[in-house]
């Protein structure tokens, strides 16, 4: 496994913070969006887009590029922020999110936004498309890998497990599923609505190599992604324990902040906390 230098970890943590700031800015500006599930995936997306993925922003359709599917498409404020920081979009365009006729739709649209590999928003389907992309790579002899980020609430969708079974049937070792296990879904805690535990065992029983990590620890994220690359006979699932609303005290672990934009006062408080100026609660 590669050793990841301190500087890389530090840089990725700064990027994760910047992505949170930008995501909240555009959610606030637009007056809608999904702060909770965007804030929970900042380190995962930073690690992927700013280190791990084999991508080239100048060639978003490069056939050999790694694919990333944000299956929990409602968290696209964070993804769009990453695409802007990584050079797929300008910072100005980031502020056109949701504009009629614009390239940044309310949920990710593969046909409109450079850097988006699957149109998502209806949860449950990212793994199945990821399976198709992996099989296509085999047929075409292309050497890319496919990463699918799913929500824990999303793991309640039956169709997700159909995709998982198929990935396992074909031994798709180029597929890595990352579960954002933040414990909260749209209207309450996952364990109360439809419990998933033991989640890692579920993935193991579907014949995935399965790792459990702290999804806010950039080093653990990078190491898990590396380990997935060393498995050659089956797909990998990374169960990443995270906090919904991570970094903003009054949003953390609150279903209320699943799909609601902050007002001006809440936004100012959130930004000051993310910048490390204040922390309430
Ligand atoms: C098939 C489907 N059903 C319902 C929804 C509406 N919906 C949007 S987000 C969400 C909750 C998702 O929870 P989770 O996957 O845990 O997302 P996170 O907590 O990470 O934001 C729901 C039910 C949807 N997008 N797709």
Tab-separated table of C-alpha atoms and ligand atoms in Angstrom:
chain	number	residue	atom	x	y	z
A	1	UNK	CA	0.000	0.000	0.000
A	2	UNK	CA	1.221	3.513	-0.786
A	3	UNK	CA	2.307	5.669	2.093
A	4	UNK	CA	0.393	8.937	1.992
A	5	UNK	CA	2.478	11.904	3.118
A	6	UNK	CA	1.244	14.273	5.817
A	7	UNK	CA	1.120	17.121	3.325
A	8	UNK	CA	-1.321	15.270	1.098
A	9	UNK	CA	-3.587	14.534	4.062
A	10	UNK	CA	-3.441	18.163	5.149
A	11	UNK	CA	-4.165	19.431	1.640
A	12	UNK	CA	-7.125	17.088	1.216
A	13	UNK	CA	-8.566	18.210	4.544
A	14	UNK	CA	-8.347	21.821	3.384
A	15	UNK	CA	-10.033	20.880	0.121
A	16	UNK	CA	-12.788	19.020	1.996
A	17	UNK	CA	-13.417	22.146	4.064
A	18	UNK	CA	-13.512	24.320	0.933
A	19	UNK	CA	-15.953	21.945	-0.725
A	20	UNK	CA	-18.219	22.162	2.318
A	21	UNK	CA	-18.048	25.962	2.221
A	22	UNK	CA	-18.879	26.096	-1.492
A	23	UNK	CA	-21.646	23.524	-1.231
A	24	UNK	CA	-23.336	25.462	1.559
A	25	UNK	CA	-22.877	28.716	-0.341
A	26	UNK	CA	-24.700	27.447	-3.414
A	27	UNK	CA	-27.413	25.730	-1.369
A	28	UNK	CA	-27.995	29.005	0.476
A	29	UNK	CA	-27.931	31.015	-2.750
A	30	UNK	CA	-30.372	28.700	-4.469
A	31	UNK	CA	-32.606	28.430	-1.423
A	32	UNK	CA	-32.780	24.652	-1.758
A	33	UNK	CA	-30.616	21.573	-1.693
A	34	UNK	CA	-29.386	18.880	0.655
A	35	UNK	CA	-26.837	20.119	3.191
A	36	UNK	CA	-26.781	17.085	5.516
A	37	UNK	CA	-25.792	14.430	2.996
A	38	UNK	CA	-23.468	16.827	1.146
A	39	UNK	CA	-21.449	17.673	4.247
A	40	UNK	CA	-21.062	13.983	5.126
A	41	UNK	CA	-19.223	13.071	1.905
A	42	UNK	CA	-16.682	15.927	1.684
A	43	UNK	CA	-13.578	13.903	2.630
A	44	UNK	CA	-14.609	10.976	0.424
A	45	UNK	CA	-15.137	13.181	-2.631
A	46	UNK	CA	-11.996	15.215	-1.907
A	47	UNK	CA	-9.909	12.012	-1.684
A	48	UNK	CA	-11.373	10.706	-4.932
A	49	UNK	CA	-11.299	13.836	-7.095
A	50	UNK	CA	-8.097	15.372	-5.763
A	51	UNK	CA	-5.945	12.289	-5.460
A	52	UNK	CA	-7.270	8.858	-6.260
A	53	UNK	CA	-9.265	8.997	-9.480
A	54	UNK	CA	-7.519	8.671	-12.833
A	55	UNK	CA	-9.218	11.626	-14.515
A	56	UNK	CA	-8.380	14.561	-16.744
A	57	UNK	CA	-10.655	17.611	-16.422
A	58	UNK	CA	-9.529	18.759	-19.880
A	59	UNK	CA	-10.959	15.528	-21.337
A	60	UNK	CA	-14.146	14.706	-19.424
A	61	UNK	CA	-15.067	12.038	-22.008
A	62	UNK	CA	-11.612	10.369	-22.050
A	63	UNK	CA	-12.543	6.666	-22.536
A	64	UNK	CA	-9.873	5.418	-20.097
A	65	UNK	CA	-10.932	7.694	-17.238
A	66	UNK	CA	-12.094	6.227	-13.964
A	67	UNK	CA	-15.834	6.620	-13.507
A	68	UNK	CA	-17.453	8.123	-10.438
A	69	UNK	CA	-21.163	7.742	-9.816
A	70	UNK	CA	-22.830	9.831	-7.141
A	71	UNK	CA	-25.717	7.430	-6.701
A	72	UNK	CA	-27.048	9.607	-3.851
A	73	UNK	CA	-27.462	12.351	-6.443
A	74	UNK	CA	-29.185	14.748	-4.039
A	75	UNK	CA	-25.700	15.506	-2.612
A	76	UNK	CA	-24.682	17.148	-5.890
A	77	UNK	CA	-23.893	20.542	-4.308
A	78	UNK	CA	-20.728	18.902	-3.003
A	79	UNK	CA	-20.001	17.172	-6.304
A	80	UNK	CA	-20.481	20.383	-8.307
A	81	UNK	CA	-18.137	22.162	-5.896
A	82	UNK	CA	-15.513	19.456	-6.490
A	83	UNK	CA	-15.965	19.714	-10.259
A	84	UNK	CA	-15.446	23.476	-10.046
A	85	UNK	CA	-12.350	23.188	-7.843
A	86	UNK	CA	-10.929	20.471	-10.092
A	87	UNK	CA	-11.374	22.557	-13.245
A	88	UNK	CA	-14.351	20.911	-14.962
A	89	UNK	CA	-16.403	24.056	-14.382
A	90	UNK	CA	-15.599	27.656	-13.630
A	91	UNK	CA	-16.283	29.020	-10.167
A	92	UNK	CA	-18.801	31.397	-11.809
A	93	UNK	CA	-20.744	28.523	-13.316
A	94	UNK	CA	-21.061	26.943	-9.891
A	95	UNK	CA	-23.392	29.816	-9.072
A	96	UNK	CA	-25.737	28.888	-11.914
A	97	UNK	CA	-26.876	25.725	-10.141
A	98	UNK	CA	-30.533	25.112	-10.920
A	99	UNK	CA	-30.804	27.898	-13.487
A	100	UNK	CA	-33.233	27.076	-16.273
A	101	UNK	CA	-31.303	25.785	-19.298
A	102	UNK	CA	-28.024	25.726	-17.349
A	103	UNK	CA	-25.526	22.867	-17.187
A	104	UNK	CA	-25.950	22.317	-13.443
A	105	UNK	CA	-29.310	20.764	-12.855
A	106	UNK	CA	-30.973	20.209	-9.483
A	107	UNK	CA	-29.629	16.653	-9.607
A	108	UNK	CA	-26.621	15.449	-11.659
A	109	UNK	CA	-27.200	15.123	-15.400
A	110	UNK	CA	-24.611	13.181	-17.382
A	111	UNK	CA	-25.671	14.777	-20.657
A	112	UNK	CA	-25.286	18.336	-19.371
A	113	UNK	CA	-22.438	18.511	-16.872
A	114	UNK	CA	-18.830	17.708	-17.758
A	115	UNK	CA	-17.382	15.269	-15.238
A	116	UNK	CA	-20.716	13.654	-14.371
A	117	UNK	CA	-20.735	9.966	-15.345
A	118	UNK	CA	-24.328	9.070	-14.533
A	119	UNK	CA	-27.595	10.954	-14.258
A	120	UNK	CA	-28.773	10.303	-10.711
A	121	UNK	CA	-31.361	11.462	-8.217
A	122	UNK	CA	-33.568	8.418	-8.140
A	123	UNK	CA	-31.661	6.406	-5.579
A	124	UNK	CA	-30.719	2.743	-5.849
A	125	UNK	CA	-29.448	2.546	-9.408
A	126	UNK	CA	-25.809	3.597	-9.296
A	127	UNK	CA	-24.406	0.122	-8.662
A	128	UNK	CA	-26.292	-1.412	-11.593
A	129	UNK	CA	-24.942	1.229	-13.960
A	130	UNK	CA	-21.506	0.777	-12.388
A	131	UNK	CA	-21.770	-2.941	-13.179
A	132	UNK	CA	-22.570	-2.087	-16.801
A	133	UNK	CA	-19.592	0.256	-16.996
A	134	UNK	CA	-17.283	-2.433	-15.572
A	135	UNK	CA	-18.564	-5.023	-18.051
A	136	UNK	CA	-18.125	-2.502	-20.882
A	137	UNK	CA	-14.510	-1.959	-19.801
A	138	UNK	CA	-13.933	-5.711	-20.037
A	139	UNK	CA	-15.482	-5.980	-23.493
A	140	UNK	CA	-13.609	-2.957	-24.801
A	141	UNK	CA	-10.339	-3.754	-23.050
A	142	UNK	CA	-10.286	-0.415	-21.220
A	143	UNK	CA	-8.448	-0.194	-17.920
A	144	UNK	CA	-10.664	2.094	-15.882
A	145	UNK	CA	-12.131	1.547	-12.436
A	146	UNK	CA	-15.643	2.474	-11.300
A	147	UNK	CA	-16.561	4.060	-7.963
A	148	UNK	CA	-20.137	4.315	-6.743
A	149	UNK	CA	-21.051	6.404	-3.707
A	150	UNK	CA	-24.343	5.359	-2.129
A	151	UNK	CA	-26.290	6.571	0.898
A	152	UNK	CA	-27.287	4.368	3.802
A	153	UNK	CA	-30.965	5.178	3.323
A	154	UNK	CA	-30.335	4.218	-0.285
A	155	UNK	CA	-29.202	0.767	0.886
A	156	UNK	CA	-32.857	0.164	1.757
A	157	UNK	CA	-33.642	0.089	-1.992
A	158	UNK	CA	-34.030	-3.500	-3.200
A	159	UNK	CA	-32.622	-2.697	-6.618
A	160	UNK	CA	-29.277	-1.736	-5.078
A	161	UNK	CA	-28.809	-5.336	-3.933
A	162	UNK	CA	-29.662	-6.649	-7.407
A	163	UNK	CA	-26.756	-4.588	-8.693
A	164	UNK	CA	-24.566	-5.919	-5.881
A	165	UNK	CA	-25.457	-9.546	-6.707
A	166	UNK	CA	-24.606	-8.978	-10.345
A	167	UNK	CA	-21.275	-7.329	-9.500
A	168	UNK	CA	-20.425	-10.329	-7.396
A	169	UNK	CA	-21.562	-12.832	-10.049
A	170	UNK	CA	-19.105	-11.328	-12.536
A	171	UNK	CA	-16.321	-10.849	-9.963
A	172	UNK	CA	-16.086	-7.152	-10.834
A	173	UNK	CA	-12.934	-6.252	-8.939
A	174	UNK	CA	-12.814	-2.902	-10.738
A	175	UNK	CA	-15.976	-1.834	-8.921
A	176	UNK	CA	-15.751	-0.082	-5.553
A	177	UNK	CA	-18.911	0.822	-3.686
A	178	UNK	CA	-18.597	3.393	-0.917
A	179	UNK	CA	-21.450	3.597	1.574
A	180	UNK	CA	-21.901	6.962	3.256
A	181	UNK	CA	-23.071	5.467	6.547
A	182	UNK	CA	-24.226	8.667	8.233
A	183	UNK	CA	-27.085	6.961	10.081
A	184	UNK	CA	-29.771	9.472	9.106
A	185	UNK	CA	-32.071	9.450	6.101
A	186	UNK	CA	-34.720	11.883	4.849
A	187	UNK	CA	-37.042	11.805	7.819
A	188	UNK	CA	-35.201	10.188	10.695
A	189	UNK	CA	-32.546	7.774	11.902
A	190	UNK	CA	-31.905	4.782	9.635
A	191	UNK	CA	-31.950	2.385	12.604
A	192	UNK	CA	-35.522	3.454	13.438
A	193	UNK	CA	-36.897	3.548	9.915
A	194	UNK	CA	-35.406	0.371	8.464
A	195	UNK	CA	-32.239	-0.851	10.178
A	196	UNK	CA	-29.296	-1.990	8.037
A	197	UNK	CA	-27.010	-3.553	10.602
A	198	UNK	CA	-24.981	-5.605	10.365
A	199	UNK	CA	-24.234	-3.677	7.175
A	200	UNK	CA	-20.638	-4.769	6.616
A	201	UNK	CA	-21.741	-8.388	6.988
A	202	UNK	CA	-24.438	-7.843	4.390
A	203	UNK	CA	-21.823	-6.725	1.876
A	204	UNK	CA	-19.576	-9.662	2.804
A	205	UNK	CA	-22.437	-12.068	2.287
A	206	UNK	CA	-22.934	-10.573	-1.175
A	207	UNK	CA	-19.299	-11.577	-1.777
A	208	UNK	CA	-17.797	-8.107	-1.666
A	209	UNK	CA	-14.404	-7.574	-0.059
A	210	UNK	CA	-15.564	-5.267	2.731
A	211	UNK	CA	-13.749	-2.581	4.678
A	212	UNK	CA	-15.052	-0.343	7.450
A	213	UNK	CA	-13.539	3.081	7.954
A	214	UNK	CA	-14.115	6.510	9.423
A	215	UNK	CA	-15.237	8.404	6.316
A	216	UNK	CA	-13.989	11.732	7.696
A	217	UNK	CA	-10.444	10.454	8.137
A	218	UNK	CA	-8.806	11.230	4.803
A	219	UNK	CA	-5.956	8.798	5.442
A	220	UNK	CA	-8.376	5.948	6.071
A	221	UNK	CA	-10.304	6.847	2.931
A	222	UNK	CA	-7.130	6.824	0.807
A	223	UNK	CA	-5.919	3.549	2.300
A	224	UNK	CA	-9.269	1.847	1.730
A	225	UNK	CA	-9.320	3.024	-1.900
A	226	UNK	CA	-5.783	1.634	-2.355
A	227	UNK	CA	-6.734	-1.672	-0.771
A	228	UNK	CA	-9.712	-1.998	-3.109
A	229	UNK	CA	-7.257	-1.761	-6.008
A	230	UNK	CA	-5.328	-4.731	-4.659
A	231	UNK	CA	-8.306	-7.086	-4.715
A	232	UNK	CA	-8.535	-8.974	-7.979
A	233	UNK	CA	-11.380	-11.455	-7.709
A	234	UNK	CA	-14.382	-9.570	-6.322
A	235	UNK	CA	-15.832	-6.080	-5.943
A	236	UNK	CA	-15.127	-4.016	-2.828
A	237	UNK	CA	-17.499	-2.240	-0.472
A	238	UNK	CA	-16.152	0.477	1.799
A	239	UNK	CA	-18.557	1.146	4.656
A	240	UNK	CA	-17.617	4.691	5.627
A	241	UNK	CA	-18.931	5.827	8.990
A	242	UNK	CA	-19.756	9.517	8.721
A	243	UNK	CA	-21.840	12.240	10.340
A	244	UNK	CA	-24.716	13.801	8.481
A	245	UNK	CA	-24.250	17.579	8.463
A	246	UNK	CA	-20.589	17.163	9.484
A	247	UNK	CA	-18.883	20.393	10.536
A	248	UNK	CA	-21.975	22.461	11.338
A	249	UNK	CA	-23.076	21.860	14.935
A	250	UNK	CA	-26.772	22.514	14.472
A	251	UNK	CA	-26.974	20.359	11.333
A	252	UNK	CA	-25.124	17.313	12.640
A	253	UNK	CA	-27.244	14.159	12.908
A	254	UNK	CA	-30.460	16.098	12.257
A	255	UNK	CA	-32.896	14.777	9.652
A	256	UNK	CA	-34.325	18.304	9.557
A	257	UNK	CA	-31.213	19.327	7.605
A	258	UNK	CA	-31.550	16.596	5.017
A	259	UNK	CA	-33.188	18.727	2.361
A	260	UNK	CA	-33.505	22.288	3.592
A	261	UNK	CA	-31.456	25.408	2.862
A	262	UNK	CA	-30.214	27.568	5.747
A	263	UNK	CA	-31.608	31.083	6.123
A	264	UNK	CA	-29.182	34.039	6.207
A	265	UNK	CA	-28.529	33.802	9.924
A	266	UNK	CA	-28.083	30.025	9.901
A	267	UNK	CA	-25.816	30.311	6.874
A	268	UNK	CA	-23.570	32.879	8.567
A	269	UNK	CA	-23.303	30.642	11.622
A	270	UNK	CA	-22.548	27.560	9.496
A	271	UNK	CA	-19.807	29.345	7.539
A	272	UNK	CA	-18.174	30.668	10.673
A	273	UNK	CA	-18.133	27.152	12.156
A	274	UNK	CA	-16.695	25.606	8.990
A	275	UNK	CA	-13.985	28.238	8.974
A	276	UNK	CA	-13.180	27.288	12.557
A	277	UNK	CA	-14.142	30.681	13.951
A	278	UNK	CA	-16.913	29.479	16.248
A	279	UNK	CA	-18.500	26.252	17.309
A	280	UNK	CA	-21.814	26.042	19.094
A	281	UNK	CA	-23.231	22.999	20.807
B	1	LIG	C1	-35.868	5.889	-5.374
B	1	LIG	C2	-35.948	7.137	-4.541
B	1	LIG	N1	-36.880	7.242	-3.581
B	1	LIG	C3	-36.987	8.372	-2.841
B	1	LIG	C4	-36.144	9.419	-3.077
B	1	LIG	C5	-36.284	10.700	-2.277
B	1	LIG	N2	-35.131	10.857	-1.425
B	1	LIG	C6	-34.156	11.757	-1.710
B	1	LIG	S1	-32.909	11.696	-0.607
B	1	LIG	C7	-33.688	10.523	0.315
B	1	LIG	C8	-33.075	9.995	1.586
B	1	LIG	C9	-31.824	9.287	1.299
B	1	LIG	O1	-31.128	8.891	2.436
B	1	LIG	P1	-29.607	8.553	2.300
B	1	LIG	O2	-29.424	7.662	1.107
B	1	LIG	O3	-29.165	8.017	3.601
B	1	LIG	O4	-28.977	9.945	1.948
B	1	LIG	P2	-28.109	10.926	2.878
B	1	LIG	O5	-28.492	10.723	4.298
B	1	LIG	O6	-26.708	10.517	2.672
B	1	LIG	O7	-28.372	12.297	2.373
B	1	LIG	C10	-34.891	10.160	-0.260
B	1	LIG	C11	-35.820	9.151	0.302
B	1	LIG	C12	-35.184	9.270	-4.086
B	1	LIG	N3	-34.306	10.248	-4.366
B	1	LIG	N4	-35.090	8.132	-4.816
